[in-house]
Amino acid sequence: GAGVSQTPSNKVTEKGKYVELRCDPISGHTALYWYRQSLGQGPEFLIYFQGTGAADDSGLPNDRFFAVRPEGSVSTLKIQRTERGDSAMYLCASSLNSRYTGELFFGEGSRLTVL
Amino acid sequence: GQQVMQIPQYQHVQEGEDFTTYCNSSTTLSNIQWYKQRPGGHPVFLIQLVKSGEVKKQKRLTFQFGEAKKNSSLHITATQTTDVGTYFCAGDYGQNFVFGPGTRLSVLP
């Protein structure tokens, strides 16, 4: 596709449930990033992939959060046992080469609401 | 820890007035990027500054990177209603890339 695609655009779930958020980066972009943005705040780094491997997962808040990118393209962010505090906009971004050597292209985001 | 601060948090201007947002880091940055996020939208890249003292212009937007590479500014001349949004700086610390909290700009017609 022309840009970074994220699905679903909106997800409402109940506390304790499992959710998956999907990101399809720009074709050919090897670097992929997940960020979390709460209302009125800047994007908060979660995890960075270079190819298939998670090169930096230091931003994941706890072990309920996990992300994969098995074929070096599409990535899935997985959240187990969701909590109300997980409610936020989850943004995916990709860039052409290695980390932060150029602009990040963001998707429209997946808004997660945990009731 | 590595933290990027931005001021002001909010700015309301009359259309045609100028606007400036400032970004500050306690430690030296490798480079800095600026993004704009329209209401309900996603961050869109504006520019990257790499060199100490660098100044770049994009039409009515002027970006500066401080001599010590610890601060940066974005200045908009003669704001228009299309400038409405939140402007984020993002600092590259080499191992980490940290977004500031943003400055939300409102432009009154």
mmCIF file of C-alpha atoms in Angstrom:
data_model
loop_
_atom_site.group_PDB
_atom_site.id
_atom_site.type_symbol
_atom_site.label_atom_id
_atom_site.label_comp_id
_atom_site.label_asym_id
_atom_site.label_seq_id
_atom_site.Cartn_x
_atom_site.Cartn_y
_atom_site.Cartn_z
ATOM 1 C CA GLY A 1 0.000 0.000 0.000
ATOM 2 C CA ALA A 2 0.958 3.628 -0.236
ATOM 3 C CA GLY A 3 1.243 4.204 3.500
ATOM 4 C CA VAL A 4 1.401 2.452 6.847
ATOM 5 C CA SER A 5 -1.832 0.585 7.460
ATOM 6 C CA GLN A 6 -3.135 -0.257 10.928
ATOM 7 C CA THR A 7 -6.086 -2.405 11.894
ATOM 8 C CA PRO A 8 -8.432 -2.206 13.615
ATOM 9 C CA SER A 9 -8.845 1.559 13.730
ATOM 10 C CA ASN A 10 -10.885 1.195 16.904
ATOM 11 C CA LYS A 11 -11.016 -1.606 19.430
ATOM 12 C CA VAL A 12 -13.235 -1.700 22.507
ATOM 13 C CA THR A 13 -12.639 -4.568 24.891
ATOM 14 C CA GLU A 14 -13.319 -5.551 28.450
ATOM 15 C CA LYS A 15 -10.782 -5.639 31.232
ATOM 16 C CA GLY A 16 -8.899 -8.925 31.240
ATOM 17 C CA LYS A 17 -9.365 -9.699 27.558
ATOM 18 C CA TYR A 18 -6.651 -10.319 24.969
ATOM 19 C CA VAL A 19 -6.197 -7.981 21.987
ATOM 20 C CA GLU A 20 -4.097 -7.945 18.841
ATOM 21 C CA LEU A 21 -3.275 -4.836 16.842
ATOM 22 C CA ARG A 22 -1.877 -5.182 13.349
ATOM 23 C CA CYS A 23 0.523 -2.975 11.398
ATOM 24 C CA ASP A 24 1.362 -3.257 7.711
ATOM 25 C CA PRO A 25 4.348 -0.983 6.988
ATOM 26 C CA ILE A 26 5.318 0.687 3.760
ATOM 27 C CA SER A 27 6.675 -1.884 1.330
ATOM 28 C CA GLY A 28 10.453 -2.119 1.538
ATOM 29 C CA HIS A 29 10.764 -0.432 4.923
ATOM 30 C CA THR A 30 12.944 -2.591 7.126
ATOM 31 C CA ALA A 31 12.511 -0.644 10.353
ATOM 32 C CA LEU A 32 9.188 -0.771 12.225
ATOM 33 C CA TYR A 33 8.233 0.953 15.472
ATOM 34 C CA TRP A 34 5.311 0.767 17.863
ATOM 35 C CA TYR A 35 4.378 3.808 19.944
ATOM 36 C CA ARG A 36 1.600 4.489 22.417
ATOM 37 C CA GLN A 37 0.000 7.908 22.666
ATOM 38 C CA SER A 38 -2.319 9.034 25.428
ATOM 39 C CA LEU A 39 -4.517 12.076 25.069
ATOM 40 C CA GLY A 40 -2.546 15.296 25.201
ATOM 41 C CA GLN A 41 0.831 13.571 25.253
ATOM 42 C CA GLY A 42 3.571 12.768 22.800
ATOM 43 C CA PRO A 43 4.107 9.296 21.348
ATOM 44 C CA GLU A 44 5.778 6.947 23.844
ATOM 45 C CA PHE A 45 8.186 4.366 22.425
ATOM 46 C CA LEU A 46 7.289 0.701 22.905
ATOM 47 C CA ILE A 47 9.366 -1.471 20.566
ATOM 48 C CA TYR A 48 11.541 -1.310 17.454
ATOM 49 C CA PHE A 49 12.038 -4.035 14.842
ATOM 50 C CA GLN A 50 14.835 -4.225 12.314
ATOM 51 C CA GLY A 51 13.721 -6.901 9.912
ATOM 52 C CA THR A 52 12.218 -9.816 11.796
ATOM 53 C CA GLY A 53 13.960 -9.231 15.106
ATOM 54 C CA ALA A 54 12.989 -6.956 17.963
ATOM 55 C CA ALA A 55 16.105 -4.821 18.163
ATOM 56 C CA ASP A 56 14.843 -2.815 21.134
ATOM 57 C CA ASP A 57 11.860 -3.708 23.316
ATOM 58 C CA SER A 58 12.854 -1.525 26.246
ATOM 59 C CA GLY A 59 9.667 0.533 25.988
ATOM 60 C CA LEU A 60 7.237 -2.325 26.582
ATOM 61 C CA PRO A 61 5.636 -1.491 29.948
ATOM 62 C CA ASN A 62 5.387 -5.064 31.255
ATOM 63 C CA ASP A 63 5.209 -8.704 30.185
ATOM 64 C CA ARG A 64 1.557 -8.403 29.176
ATOM 65 C CA PHE A 65 2.776 -6.648 26.030
ATOM 66 C CA PHE A 66 4.426 -8.565 23.218
ATOM 67 C CA ALA A 67 5.031 -7.895 19.531
ATOM 68 C CA VAL A 68 6.093 -10.003 16.574
ATOM 69 C CA ARG A 69 7.141 -9.453 13.003
ATOM 70 C CA PRO A 70 7.687 -13.008 11.711
ATOM 71 C CA GLU A 71 8.371 -12.264 8.051
ATOM 72 C CA GLY A 72 9.929 -8.834 8.377
ATOM 73 C CA SER A 73 6.867 -7.030 7.100
ATOM 74 C CA VAL A 74 3.548 -7.088 8.986
ATOM 75 C CA SER A 75 3.782 -6.730 12.750
ATOM 76 C CA THR A 76 1.300 -7.590 15.473
ATOM 77 C CA LEU A 77 1.211 -6.002 18.918
ATOM 78 C CA LYS A 78 -0.348 -8.348 21.442
ATOM 79 C CA ILE A 79 -1.723 -7.299 24.816
ATOM 80 C CA GLN A 80 -2.758 -9.910 27.351
ATOM 81 C CA ARG A 81 -5.099 -9.422 30.309
ATOM 82 C CA THR A 82 -5.887 -5.849 29.288
ATOM 83 C CA GLU A 83 -6.249 -3.194 31.950
ATOM 84 C CA ARG A 84 -8.079 0.133 31.842
ATOM 85 C CA GLY A 85 -4.719 1.883 31.882
ATOM 86 C CA ASP A 86 -3.881 0.293 28.529
ATOM 87 C CA SER A 87 -6.477 2.525 26.850
ATOM 88 C CA ALA A 88 -4.628 4.725 24.363
ATOM 89 C CA MET A 89 -3.887 5.252 20.696
ATOM 90 C CA TYR A 90 -1.354 2.707 19.472
ATOM 91 C CA LEU A 91 0.699 4.057 16.602
ATOM 92 C CA CYS A 92 2.877 2.094 14.229
ATOM 93 C CA ALA A 93 5.604 3.727 12.152
ATOM 94 C CA SER A 94 8.102 2.506 9.603
ATOM 95 C CA SER A 95 11.271 3.899 8.093
ATOM 96 C CA LEU A 96 13.335 2.915 5.114
ATOM 97 C CA ASN A 97 16.545 1.741 6.685
ATOM 98 C CA SER A 98 18.027 1.439 10.122
ATOM 99 C CA ARG A 99 16.788 3.130 13.212
ATOM 100 C CA TYR A 100 16.019 6.801 13.104
ATOM 101 C CA THR A 101 18.144 7.589 10.066
ATOM 102 C CA GLY A 102 15.279 9.359 8.428
ATOM 103 C CA GLU A 103 11.676 10.253 8.797
ATOM 104 C CA LEU A 104 9.181 7.995 10.456
ATOM 105 C CA PHE A 105 5.999 7.295 8.505
ATOM 106 C CA PHE A 106 3.133 6.818 10.931
ATOM 107 C CA GLY A 107 -0.089 4.926 10.406
ATOM 108 C CA GLU A 108 -3.489 6.282 11.430
ATOM 109 C CA GLY A 109 -3.311 4.327 14.667
ATOM 110 C CA SER A 110 -5.476 1.852 16.527
ATOM 111 C CA ARG A 111 -7.496 3.363 19.338
ATOM 112 C CA LEU A 112 -7.847 0.874 22.175
ATOM 113 C CA THR A 113 -10.494 1.353 24.850
ATOM 114 C CA VAL A 114 -10.545 -1.033 27.793
ATOM 115 C CA LEU A 115 -13.797 -0.903 29.750
ATOM 116 C CA GLY B 1 16.784 10.048 32.183
ATOM 117 C CA GLN B 2 16.568 11.355 28.671
ATOM 118 C CA GLN B 3 13.715 13.778 28.449
ATOM 119 C CA VAL B 4 12.578 16.323 25.931
ATOM 120 C CA MET B 5 10.592 19.306 27.138
ATOM 121 C CA GLN B 6 8.495 21.617 25.023
ATOM 122 C CA ILE B 7 7.029 25.033 25.739
ATOM 123 C CA PRO B 8 4.440 26.327 25.618
ATOM 124 C CA GLN B 9 1.963 23.512 26.109
ATOM 125 C CA TYR B 10 -0.760 25.478 24.351
ATOM 126 C CA GLN B 11 -0.748 28.549 22.141
ATOM 127 C CA HIS B 12 -3.751 30.444 20.831
ATOM 128 C CA VAL B 13 -3.047 32.998 18.106
ATOM 129 C CA GLN B 14 -5.036 35.173 15.784
ATOM 130 C CA GLU B 15 -4.645 34.272 12.129
ATOM 131 C CA GLY B 16 -1.711 36.233 10.743
ATOM 132 C CA GLU B 17 0.223 36.301 14.007
ATOM 133 C CA ASP B 18 3.528 34.516 14.423
ATOM 134 C CA PHE B 19 4.057 31.387 16.542
ATOM 135 C CA THR B 20 7.104 29.796 18.123
ATOM 136 C CA THR B 21 7.532 26.541 20.023
ATOM 137 C CA TYR B 22 10.684 25.594 21.896
ATOM 138 C CA CYS B 23 12.178 22.191 22.534
ATOM 139 C CA ASN B 24 14.797 21.550 25.220
ATOM 140 C CA SER B 25 16.889 18.571 26.246
ATOM 141 C CA SER B 26 19.084 18.223 29.317
ATOM 142 C CA THR B 27 21.675 16.297 27.309
ATOM 143 C CA THR B 28 23.169 16.616 23.844
ATOM 144 C CA LEU B 29 21.187 15.235 20.942
ATOM 145 C CA SER B 30 22.496 13.454 17.846
ATOM 146 C CA ASN B 31 19.748 15.055 15.813
ATOM 147 C CA ILE B 32 16.218 16.308 16.206
ATOM 148 C CA GLN B 33 13.064 15.816 14.164
ATOM 149 C CA TRP B 34 9.846 17.812 14.111
ATOM 150 C CA TYR B 35 6.396 16.374 13.478
ATOM 151 C CA LYS B 36 2.934 17.878 13.100
ATOM 152 C CA GLN B 37 -0.226 16.094 14.203
ATOM 153 C CA ARG B 38 -3.563 17.482 13.083
ATOM 154 C CA PRO B 39 -6.553 16.944 15.386
ATOM 155 C CA GLY B 40 -7.650 13.326 15.009
ATOM 156 C CA GLY B 41 -4.668 12.561 12.801
ATOM 157 C CA HIS B 42 -1.295 10.930 13.084
ATOM 158 C CA PRO B 43 2.152 12.562 13.356
ATOM 159 C CA VAL B 44 3.571 13.706 10.035
ATOM 160 C CA PHE B 45 7.273 14.364 9.583
ATOM 161 C CA LEU B 46 8.278 17.958 8.952
ATOM 162 C CA ILE B 47 12.066 18.082 9.120
ATOM 163 C CA GLN B 48 15.266 16.694 10.606
ATOM 164 C CA LEU B 49 18.104 18.862 11.926
ATOM 165 C CA VAL B 50 21.544 17.340 12.380
ATOM 166 C CA LYS B 51 24.232 20.030 12.550
ATOM 167 C CA SER B 52 24.974 22.394 15.411
ATOM 168 C CA GLY B 53 23.417 25.803 14.726
ATOM 169 C CA GLU B 54 21.532 24.518 11.695
ATOM 170 C CA VAL B 55 18.669 26.614 10.336
ATOM 171 C CA LYS B 56 16.195 25.279 7.793
ATOM 172 C CA LYS B 57 13.190 26.935 6.217
ATOM 173 C CA GLN B 58 10.048 25.503 4.687
ATOM 174 C CA LYS B 59 7.907 28.318 3.318
ATOM 175 C CA ARG B 60 6.566 30.052 6.469
ATOM 176 C CA LEU B 61 8.244 27.576 8.852
ATOM 177 C CA THR B 62 11.757 28.148 10.231
ATOM 178 C CA PHE B 63 13.531 25.446 12.224
ATOM 179 C CA GLN B 64 16.647 25.987 14.318
ATOM 180 C CA PHE B 65 18.999 23.623 16.131
ATOM 181 C CA GLY B 66 20.983 25.138 18.965
ATOM 182 C CA GLU B 67 24.752 25.451 18.985
ATOM 183 C CA ALA B 68 25.032 22.970 21.846
ATOM 184 C CA LYS B 69 22.556 20.592 20.155
ATOM 185 C CA LYS B 70 20.381 20.645 23.268
ATOM 186 C CA ASN B 71 17.553 22.827 22.056
ATOM 187 C CA SER B 72 15.539 23.586 18.976
ATOM 188 C CA SER B 73 12.762 25.876 17.872
ATOM 189 C CA LEU B 74 10.039 26.016 15.264
ATOM 190 C CA HIS B 75 8.781 29.411 14.169
ATOM 191 C CA ILE B 76 5.752 29.950 11.964
ATOM 192 C CA THR B 77 5.348 33.332 10.311
ATOM 193 C CA ALA B 78 1.853 34.690 9.664
ATOM 194 C CA THR B 79 -0.109 31.683 10.878
ATOM 195 C CA GLN B 80 -3.006 30.306 8.870
ATOM 196 C CA THR B 81 -5.923 28.140 9.978
ATOM 197 C CA THR B 82 -4.238 25.215 8.214
ATOM 198 C CA ASP B 83 -1.409 25.431 10.777
ATOM 199 C CA VAL B 84 -3.720 24.163 13.541
ATOM 200 C CA GLY B 85 -2.401 21.048 15.258
ATOM 201 C CA THR B 86 0.143 19.784 17.735
ATOM 202 C CA TYR B 87 3.816 20.200 16.969
ATOM 203 C CA PHE B 88 6.178 17.607 18.428
ATOM 204 C CA CYS B 89 9.925 17.598 18.551
ATOM 205 C CA ALA B 90 11.638 14.231 18.803
ATOM 206 C CA GLY B 91 15.201 13.980 20.036
ATOM 207 C CA ASP B 92 17.638 11.315 18.973
ATOM 208 C CA TYR B 93 19.964 10.338 21.813
ATOM 209 C CA GLY B 94 21.726 7.655 19.790
ATOM 210 C CA GLN B 95 20.108 4.690 21.493
ATOM 211 C CA ASN B 96 16.764 6.267 22.184
ATOM 212 C CA PHE B 97 14.417 8.524 20.266
ATOM 213 C CA VAL B 98 12.190 10.542 22.560
ATOM 214 C CA PHE B 99 9.173 12.634 21.635
ATOM 215 C CA GLY B 100 8.371 15.805 23.527
ATOM 216 C CA PRO B 101 4.867 16.409 24.926
ATOM 217 C CA GLY B 102 4.016 18.743 22.051
ATOM 218 C CA THR B 103 2.709 22.268 21.665
ATOM 219 C CA ARG B 104 -0.926 22.535 20.649
ATOM 220 C CA LEU B 105 -1.556 25.465 18.313
ATOM 221 C CA SER B 106 -4.989 27.008 17.823
ATOM 222 C CA VAL B 107 -5.462 29.644 15.142
ATOM 223 C CA LEU B 108 -8.485 31.919 15.371
ATOM 224 C CA PRO B 109 -9.751 33.173 11.994
#
